[in-house]
Short mmCIF file of C-alpha atoms and ligand atoms in Angstrom, two decimals:
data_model
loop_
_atom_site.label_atom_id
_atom_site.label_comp_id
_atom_site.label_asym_id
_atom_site.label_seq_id
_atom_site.Cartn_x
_atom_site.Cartn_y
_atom_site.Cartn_z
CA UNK A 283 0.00 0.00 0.00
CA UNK A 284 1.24 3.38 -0.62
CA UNK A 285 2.43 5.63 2.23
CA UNK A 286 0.72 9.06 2.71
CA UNK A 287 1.01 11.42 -0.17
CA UNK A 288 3.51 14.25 0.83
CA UNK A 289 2.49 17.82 0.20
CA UNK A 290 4.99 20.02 -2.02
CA UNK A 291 7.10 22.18 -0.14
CA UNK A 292 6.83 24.89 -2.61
CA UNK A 293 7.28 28.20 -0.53
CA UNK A 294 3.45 28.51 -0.58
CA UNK A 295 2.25 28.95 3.67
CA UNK A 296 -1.17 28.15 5.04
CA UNK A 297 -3.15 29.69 7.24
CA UNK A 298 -3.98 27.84 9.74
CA UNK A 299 -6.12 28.14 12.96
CA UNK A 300 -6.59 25.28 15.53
CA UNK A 301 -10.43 25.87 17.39
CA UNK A 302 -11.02 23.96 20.64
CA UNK A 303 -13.18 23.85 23.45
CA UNK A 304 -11.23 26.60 25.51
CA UNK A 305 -8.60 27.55 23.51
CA UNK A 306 -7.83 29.12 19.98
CA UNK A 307 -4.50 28.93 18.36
CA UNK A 308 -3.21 30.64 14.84
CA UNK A 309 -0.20 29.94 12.63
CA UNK A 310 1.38 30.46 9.29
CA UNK A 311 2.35 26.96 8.02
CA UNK A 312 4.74 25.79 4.98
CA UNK A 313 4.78 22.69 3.00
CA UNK A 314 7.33 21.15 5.70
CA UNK A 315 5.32 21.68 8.34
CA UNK A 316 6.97 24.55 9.80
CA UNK A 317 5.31 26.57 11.71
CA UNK A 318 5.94 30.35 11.95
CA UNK A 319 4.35 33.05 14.51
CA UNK A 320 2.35 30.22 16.35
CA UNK A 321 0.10 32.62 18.53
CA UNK A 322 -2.19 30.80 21.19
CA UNK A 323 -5.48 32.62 23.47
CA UNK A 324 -7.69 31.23 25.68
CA UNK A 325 -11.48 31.38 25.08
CA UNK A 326 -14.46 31.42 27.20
CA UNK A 327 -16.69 29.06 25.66
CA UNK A 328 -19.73 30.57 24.11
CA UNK A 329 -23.05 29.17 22.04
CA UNK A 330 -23.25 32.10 20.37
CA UNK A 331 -20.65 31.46 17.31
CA UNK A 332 -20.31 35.12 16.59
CA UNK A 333 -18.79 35.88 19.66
CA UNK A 334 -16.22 33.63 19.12
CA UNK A 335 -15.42 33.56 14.98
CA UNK A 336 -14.91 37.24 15.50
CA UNK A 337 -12.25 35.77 17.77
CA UNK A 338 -10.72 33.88 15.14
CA UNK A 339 -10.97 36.36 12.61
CA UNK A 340 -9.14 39.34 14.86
CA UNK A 341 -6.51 36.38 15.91
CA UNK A 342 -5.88 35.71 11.91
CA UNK A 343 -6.03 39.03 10.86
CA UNK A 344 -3.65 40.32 13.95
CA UNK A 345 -1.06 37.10 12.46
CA UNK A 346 -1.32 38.89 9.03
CA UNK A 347 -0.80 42.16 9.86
CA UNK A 348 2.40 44.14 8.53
CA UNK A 349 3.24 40.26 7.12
CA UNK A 350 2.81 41.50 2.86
CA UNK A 351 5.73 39.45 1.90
CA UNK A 352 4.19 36.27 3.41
CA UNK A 353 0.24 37.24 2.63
CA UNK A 354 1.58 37.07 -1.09
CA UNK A 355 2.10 33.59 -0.39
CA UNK A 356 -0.54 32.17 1.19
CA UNK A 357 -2.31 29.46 -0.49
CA UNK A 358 -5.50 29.26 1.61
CA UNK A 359 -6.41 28.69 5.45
CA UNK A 360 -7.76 25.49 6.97
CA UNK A 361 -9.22 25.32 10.52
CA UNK A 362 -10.15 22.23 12.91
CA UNK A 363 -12.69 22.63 15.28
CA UNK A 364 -13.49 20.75 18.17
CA UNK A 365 -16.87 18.58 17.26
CA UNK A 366 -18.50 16.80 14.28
CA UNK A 367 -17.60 18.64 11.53
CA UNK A 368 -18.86 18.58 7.52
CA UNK A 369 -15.90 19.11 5.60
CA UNK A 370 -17.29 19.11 2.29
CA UNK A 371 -19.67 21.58 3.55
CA UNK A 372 -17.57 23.57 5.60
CA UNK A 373 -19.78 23.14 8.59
CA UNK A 374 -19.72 22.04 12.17
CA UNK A 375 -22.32 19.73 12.78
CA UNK A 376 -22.24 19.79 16.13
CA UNK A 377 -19.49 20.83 18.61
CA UNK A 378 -21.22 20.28 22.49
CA UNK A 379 -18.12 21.46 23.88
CA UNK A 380 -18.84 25.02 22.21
CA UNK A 381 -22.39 24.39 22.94
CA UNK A 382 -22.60 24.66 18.85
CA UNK A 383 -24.99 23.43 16.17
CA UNK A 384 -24.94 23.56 12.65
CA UNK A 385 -22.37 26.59 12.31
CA UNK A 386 -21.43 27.47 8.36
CA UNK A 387 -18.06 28.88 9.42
CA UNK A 388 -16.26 27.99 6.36
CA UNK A 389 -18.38 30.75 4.62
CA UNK A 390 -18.31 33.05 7.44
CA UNK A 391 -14.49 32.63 7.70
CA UNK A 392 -13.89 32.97 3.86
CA UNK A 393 -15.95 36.25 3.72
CA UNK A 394 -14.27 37.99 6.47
CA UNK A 395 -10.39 36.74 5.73
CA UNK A 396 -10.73 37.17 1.38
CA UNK A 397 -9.20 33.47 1.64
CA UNK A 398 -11.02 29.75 0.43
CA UNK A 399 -10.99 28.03 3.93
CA UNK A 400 -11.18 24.54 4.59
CA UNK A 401 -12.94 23.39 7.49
CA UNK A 402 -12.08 19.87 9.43
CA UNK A 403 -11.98 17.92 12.27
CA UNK A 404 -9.30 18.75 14.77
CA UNK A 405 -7.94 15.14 15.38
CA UNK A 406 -8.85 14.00 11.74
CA UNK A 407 -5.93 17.23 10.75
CA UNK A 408 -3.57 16.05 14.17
CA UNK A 409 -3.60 12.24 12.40
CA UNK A 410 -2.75 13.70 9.21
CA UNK A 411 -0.07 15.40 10.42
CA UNK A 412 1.43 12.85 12.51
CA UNK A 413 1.22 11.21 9.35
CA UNK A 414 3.18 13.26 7.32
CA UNK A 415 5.42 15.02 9.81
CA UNK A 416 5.19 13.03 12.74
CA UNK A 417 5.13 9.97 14.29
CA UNK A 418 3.08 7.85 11.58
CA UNK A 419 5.60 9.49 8.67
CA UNK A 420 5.37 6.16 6.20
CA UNK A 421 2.52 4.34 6.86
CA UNK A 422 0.02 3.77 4.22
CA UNK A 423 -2.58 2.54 7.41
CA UNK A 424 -2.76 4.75 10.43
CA UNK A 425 -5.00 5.04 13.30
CA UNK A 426 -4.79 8.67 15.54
CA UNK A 427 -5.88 9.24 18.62
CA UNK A 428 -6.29 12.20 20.94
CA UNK A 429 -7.19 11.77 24.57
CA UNK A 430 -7.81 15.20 26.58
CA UNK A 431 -11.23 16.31 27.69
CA UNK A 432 -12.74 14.34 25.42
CA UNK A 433 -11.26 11.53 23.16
CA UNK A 434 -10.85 12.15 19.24
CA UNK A 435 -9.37 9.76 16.47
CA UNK A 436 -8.42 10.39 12.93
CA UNK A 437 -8.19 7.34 10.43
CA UNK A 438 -5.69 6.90 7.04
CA UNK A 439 -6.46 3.81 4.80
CA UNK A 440 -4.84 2.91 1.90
CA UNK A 441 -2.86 6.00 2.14
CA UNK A 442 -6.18 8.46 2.00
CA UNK A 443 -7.58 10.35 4.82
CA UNK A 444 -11.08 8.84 5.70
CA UNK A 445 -13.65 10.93 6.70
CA UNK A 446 -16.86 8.56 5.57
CA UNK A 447 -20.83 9.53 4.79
CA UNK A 448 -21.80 12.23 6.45
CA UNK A 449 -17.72 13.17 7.31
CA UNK A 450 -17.32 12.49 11.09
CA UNK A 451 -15.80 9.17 10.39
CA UNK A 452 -12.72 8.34 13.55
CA UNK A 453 -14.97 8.88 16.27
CA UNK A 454 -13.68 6.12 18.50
CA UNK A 455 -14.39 8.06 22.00
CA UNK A 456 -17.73 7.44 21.37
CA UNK A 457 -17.07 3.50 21.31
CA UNK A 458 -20.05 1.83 23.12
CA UNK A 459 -17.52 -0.01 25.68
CA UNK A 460 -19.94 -0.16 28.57
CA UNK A 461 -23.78 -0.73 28.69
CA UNK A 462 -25.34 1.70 31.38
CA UNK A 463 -21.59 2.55 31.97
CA UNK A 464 -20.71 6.43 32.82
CA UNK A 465 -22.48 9.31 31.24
CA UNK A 466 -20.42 10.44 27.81
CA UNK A 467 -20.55 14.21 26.64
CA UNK A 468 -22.42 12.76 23.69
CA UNK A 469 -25.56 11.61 25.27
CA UNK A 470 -25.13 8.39 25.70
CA UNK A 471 -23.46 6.24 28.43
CA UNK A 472 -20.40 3.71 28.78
CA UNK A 473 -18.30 4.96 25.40
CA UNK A 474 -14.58 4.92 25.42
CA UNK A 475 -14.62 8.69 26.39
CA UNK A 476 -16.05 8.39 29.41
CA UNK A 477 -14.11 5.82 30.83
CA UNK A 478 -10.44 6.97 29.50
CA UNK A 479 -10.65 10.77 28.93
CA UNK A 480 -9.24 13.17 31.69
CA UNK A 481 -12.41 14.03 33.34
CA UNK A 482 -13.29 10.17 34.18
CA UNK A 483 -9.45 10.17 35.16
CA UNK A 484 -9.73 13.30 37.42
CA UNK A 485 -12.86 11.88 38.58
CA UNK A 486 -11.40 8.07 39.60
CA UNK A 487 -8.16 10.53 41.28
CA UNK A 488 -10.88 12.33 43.34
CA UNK A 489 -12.42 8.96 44.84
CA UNK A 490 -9.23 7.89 44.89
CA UNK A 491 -8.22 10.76 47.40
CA UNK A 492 -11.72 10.72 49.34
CA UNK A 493 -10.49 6.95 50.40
CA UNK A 494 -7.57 7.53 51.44
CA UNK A 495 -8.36 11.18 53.76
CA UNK A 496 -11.32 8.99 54.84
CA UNK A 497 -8.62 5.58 55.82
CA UNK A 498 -5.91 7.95 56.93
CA UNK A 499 -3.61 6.89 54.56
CA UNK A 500 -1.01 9.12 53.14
CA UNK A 501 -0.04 9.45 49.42
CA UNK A 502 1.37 11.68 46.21
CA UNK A 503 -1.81 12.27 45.03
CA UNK A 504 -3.19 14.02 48.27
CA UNK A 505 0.55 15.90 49.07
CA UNK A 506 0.17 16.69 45.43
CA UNK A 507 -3.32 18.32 46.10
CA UNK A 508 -2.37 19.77 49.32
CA UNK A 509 -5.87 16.96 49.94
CA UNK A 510 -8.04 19.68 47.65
CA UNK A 511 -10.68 17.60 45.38
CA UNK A 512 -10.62 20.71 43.15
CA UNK A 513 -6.97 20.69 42.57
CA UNK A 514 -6.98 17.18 40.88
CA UNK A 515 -6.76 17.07 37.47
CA UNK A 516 -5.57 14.18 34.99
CA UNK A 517 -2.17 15.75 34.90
CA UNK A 518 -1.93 15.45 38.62
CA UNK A 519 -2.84 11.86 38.95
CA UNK A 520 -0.11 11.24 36.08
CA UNK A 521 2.22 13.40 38.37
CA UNK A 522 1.25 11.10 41.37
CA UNK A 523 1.73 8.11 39.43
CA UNK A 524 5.33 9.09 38.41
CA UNK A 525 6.18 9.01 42.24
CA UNK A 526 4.38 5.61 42.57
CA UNK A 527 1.37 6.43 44.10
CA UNK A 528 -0.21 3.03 43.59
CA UNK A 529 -4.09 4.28 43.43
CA UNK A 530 -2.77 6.55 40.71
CA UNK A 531 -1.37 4.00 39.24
CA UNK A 532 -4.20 1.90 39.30
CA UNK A 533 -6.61 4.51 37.69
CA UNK A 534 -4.24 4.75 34.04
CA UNK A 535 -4.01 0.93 34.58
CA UNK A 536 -8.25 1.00 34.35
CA UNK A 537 -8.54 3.76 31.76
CA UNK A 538 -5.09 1.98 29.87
CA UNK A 539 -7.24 -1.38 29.84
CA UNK A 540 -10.77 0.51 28.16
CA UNK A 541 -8.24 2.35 26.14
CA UNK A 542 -6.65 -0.85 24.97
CA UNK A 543 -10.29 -2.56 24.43
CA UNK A 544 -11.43 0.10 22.04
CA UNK A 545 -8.17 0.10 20.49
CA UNK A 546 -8.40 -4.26 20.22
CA UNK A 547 -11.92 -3.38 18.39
CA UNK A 548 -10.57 -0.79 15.99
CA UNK A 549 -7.66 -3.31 15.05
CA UNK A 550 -9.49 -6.03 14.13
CA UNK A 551 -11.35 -3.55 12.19
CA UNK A 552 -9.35 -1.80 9.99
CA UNK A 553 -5.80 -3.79 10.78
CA UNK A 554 -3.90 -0.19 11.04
CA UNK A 555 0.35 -0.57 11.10
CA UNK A 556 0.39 1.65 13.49
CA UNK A 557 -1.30 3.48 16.19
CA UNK A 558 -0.38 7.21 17.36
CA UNK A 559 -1.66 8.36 20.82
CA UNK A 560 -1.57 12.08 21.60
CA UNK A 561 -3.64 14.89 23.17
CA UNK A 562 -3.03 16.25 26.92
CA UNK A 563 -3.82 12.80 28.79
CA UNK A 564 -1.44 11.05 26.57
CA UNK A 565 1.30 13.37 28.63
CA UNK A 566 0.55 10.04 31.12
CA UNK A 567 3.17 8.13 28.42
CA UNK A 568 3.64 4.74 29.89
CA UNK A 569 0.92 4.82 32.76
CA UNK A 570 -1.08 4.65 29.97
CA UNK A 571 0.03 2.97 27.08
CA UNK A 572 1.35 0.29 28.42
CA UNK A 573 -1.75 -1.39 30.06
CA UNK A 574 -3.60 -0.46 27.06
CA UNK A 575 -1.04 -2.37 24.54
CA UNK A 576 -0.99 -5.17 27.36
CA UNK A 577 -5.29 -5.28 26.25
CA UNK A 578 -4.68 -4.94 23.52
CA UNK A 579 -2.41 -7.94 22.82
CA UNK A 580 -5.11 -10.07 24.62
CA UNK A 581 -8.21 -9.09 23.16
CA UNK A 582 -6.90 -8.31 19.12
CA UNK A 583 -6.93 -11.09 16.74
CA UNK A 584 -3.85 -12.53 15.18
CA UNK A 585 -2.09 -11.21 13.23
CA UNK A 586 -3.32 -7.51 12.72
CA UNK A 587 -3.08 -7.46 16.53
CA UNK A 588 0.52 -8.96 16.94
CA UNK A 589 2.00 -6.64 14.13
CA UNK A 590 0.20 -2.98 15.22
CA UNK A 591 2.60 -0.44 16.66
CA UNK A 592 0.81 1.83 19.69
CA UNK A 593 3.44 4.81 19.87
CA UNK A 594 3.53 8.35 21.11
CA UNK A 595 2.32 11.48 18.98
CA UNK A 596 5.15 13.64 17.48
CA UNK A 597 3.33 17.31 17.94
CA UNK A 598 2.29 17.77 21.65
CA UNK A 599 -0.21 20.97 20.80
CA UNK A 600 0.62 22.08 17.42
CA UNK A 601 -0.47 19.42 15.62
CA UNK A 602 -3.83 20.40 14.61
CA UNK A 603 -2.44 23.18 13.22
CA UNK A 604 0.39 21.39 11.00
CA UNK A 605 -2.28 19.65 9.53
CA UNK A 606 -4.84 22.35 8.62
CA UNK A 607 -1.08 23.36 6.39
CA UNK A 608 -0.88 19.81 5.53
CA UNK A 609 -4.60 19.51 4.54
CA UNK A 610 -5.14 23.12 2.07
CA UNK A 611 -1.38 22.05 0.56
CA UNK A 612 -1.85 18.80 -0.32
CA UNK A 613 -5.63 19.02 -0.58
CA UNK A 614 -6.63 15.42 0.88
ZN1 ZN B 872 -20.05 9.17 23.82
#
């Protein structure tokens, strides 16, 4: 199969924006995947989109500014946003992070910057450019996934992004894993995200810490805390499980194992070559990974299960926006 067709690295730059939940982040990109002027804000979630594309167009335009040299050689801008996303119609379906539905910002965008803007997923552009720049550079079959408040995945067949019917295809947080499990952002209950994504992990590190004030027992995750429920976060429990706190430890060990079940389903699937793990939660590197390859060698089939790769993403928080350069340049 062929590997990932690699854009030309012609001089011509992208510009490219990177939408989340709570945070907003602009860049000019080249064909290499070099980013220059990477400029990142936070945002207060709104559900009124005008609020925050005007945002997004004052971040771009401020990036642009005094830049004529470069402007001249700007191909186009791509964004990923944070939710189900249309590509083909430029449109968020549905982002209920944002608290958005049905958004047309690839028009609104276009109109305001003078520039044809293409409009995608944010994990769907972070797989393609792991897959081009990063840590799935060669592979013709690549599964991406992006654990952090909620749990993304991008998918390459056959050398060609997939993004299926209706274009939200790589949705594996929302993996039924559980029936009547834990409620999931999506409406539902029991799906991958819920079980593995950082606030199920915060939540687990907050029982975690009620048990032990309540037994007496002394630990990294309460010293960590200073024993304050609201201090715990995912990265904390990964910071309490690097000194060996052994409930910590036990909580990526859970969330590795649901990780590692999804990941067993998804193999037998679509038999990737490899398997790139990134986002915020991933920052938990071994904690993590290693129970889920552990599941994953038990419940995959043989072979695609005994010749997958699970590795660590490349780009810690610029990859969405390498690949909204990667995606407008090589036009995938
Ligand atoms: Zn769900």
């Amino acid at each position: 199969m062929p590997a990932m067709r690699v854009p030309p690295a012609d001089g011509r730059l992208v510009l490219a924006m990177d939408l989340g939940a709570s945070h907003l982040s602009v860049a000019l990109v080249d064909g290499a995947g070099e980013l220059y002027r990477p400029q990142a804000f936070d945002l207060t979630p709104s559900p009124d989109p005008v609020k925050i594309l005007s945002q997004v167009i004052s971040a771009a335009r401020c990036l642009l500014t005094g830049q004529r040299d470069e402007v001249g050689r700007i191909a186009g801008a791509g964004i990923g946003v944070a939710g189900l996303v249309d590509p083909r119609a430029g449109r968020v379906l549905s982002a209920s992070n944002l608290g958005w539905a049905n958004v047309d910002i690839g028009n609104v965008l276009t109109g305001f910057l003078g520039l044809s803007v293409r409009v995608d997923n944010d994990a769907r552009l972070a797989t393609l450019a792991e897959a081009i720049h990063g840590a799935g550079r060669g592979c013709s079959d690549l599964l991406g996934l992006w654990i952090g408040t909620g749990i993304g995945g991008g998918l390459i067949l056959g050398g060609r992004l997939i993004r299926g019917a209706s274009g939200t295809a790589g949705e594996i947080g929302h993996l039924p894993l559980i029936e009547d499990g834990p409620a999931c952002s999506c409406g539902n209950r029991g799906c991958l995200e819920a079980l593995a994504a950082g606030p199920a992990i915060a939540a687990a590190g907050r029982e975690a810490l009620a048990r032990a004030k309540r037994k007496g027992i002394r630990s990294a995750l309460r010293e960590l805390c200073g024993d304050d429920p609201a201090e715990v976060t995912s990265r904390l429990v990964a910071a309490a499980a690097d000194r060996g706190d052994p409930e910590a430890r036990a909580i990526f060990v859970r969330a590795g194992a649901h990780l590692g079940a999804a990941l067993a389903g998804a193999v037998n699937l679509l038999n990737p070559e490899r398997i790139v793990v990134g986002g915020g939660v991933a920052g938990a590197g071994e904690h993590l990974l290693a129970p889920a390859r552990r599941k994953l060698a038990e419940r995959a089939l043989a072979p695609p299960g005994g010749t997958v790769r699970v590795v660590a993403a490349r780009f810690r928080d610029t990859g969405v926006l390498v690949g909204a350069g990667a995606l407008v340049l090589g036009d995938y």
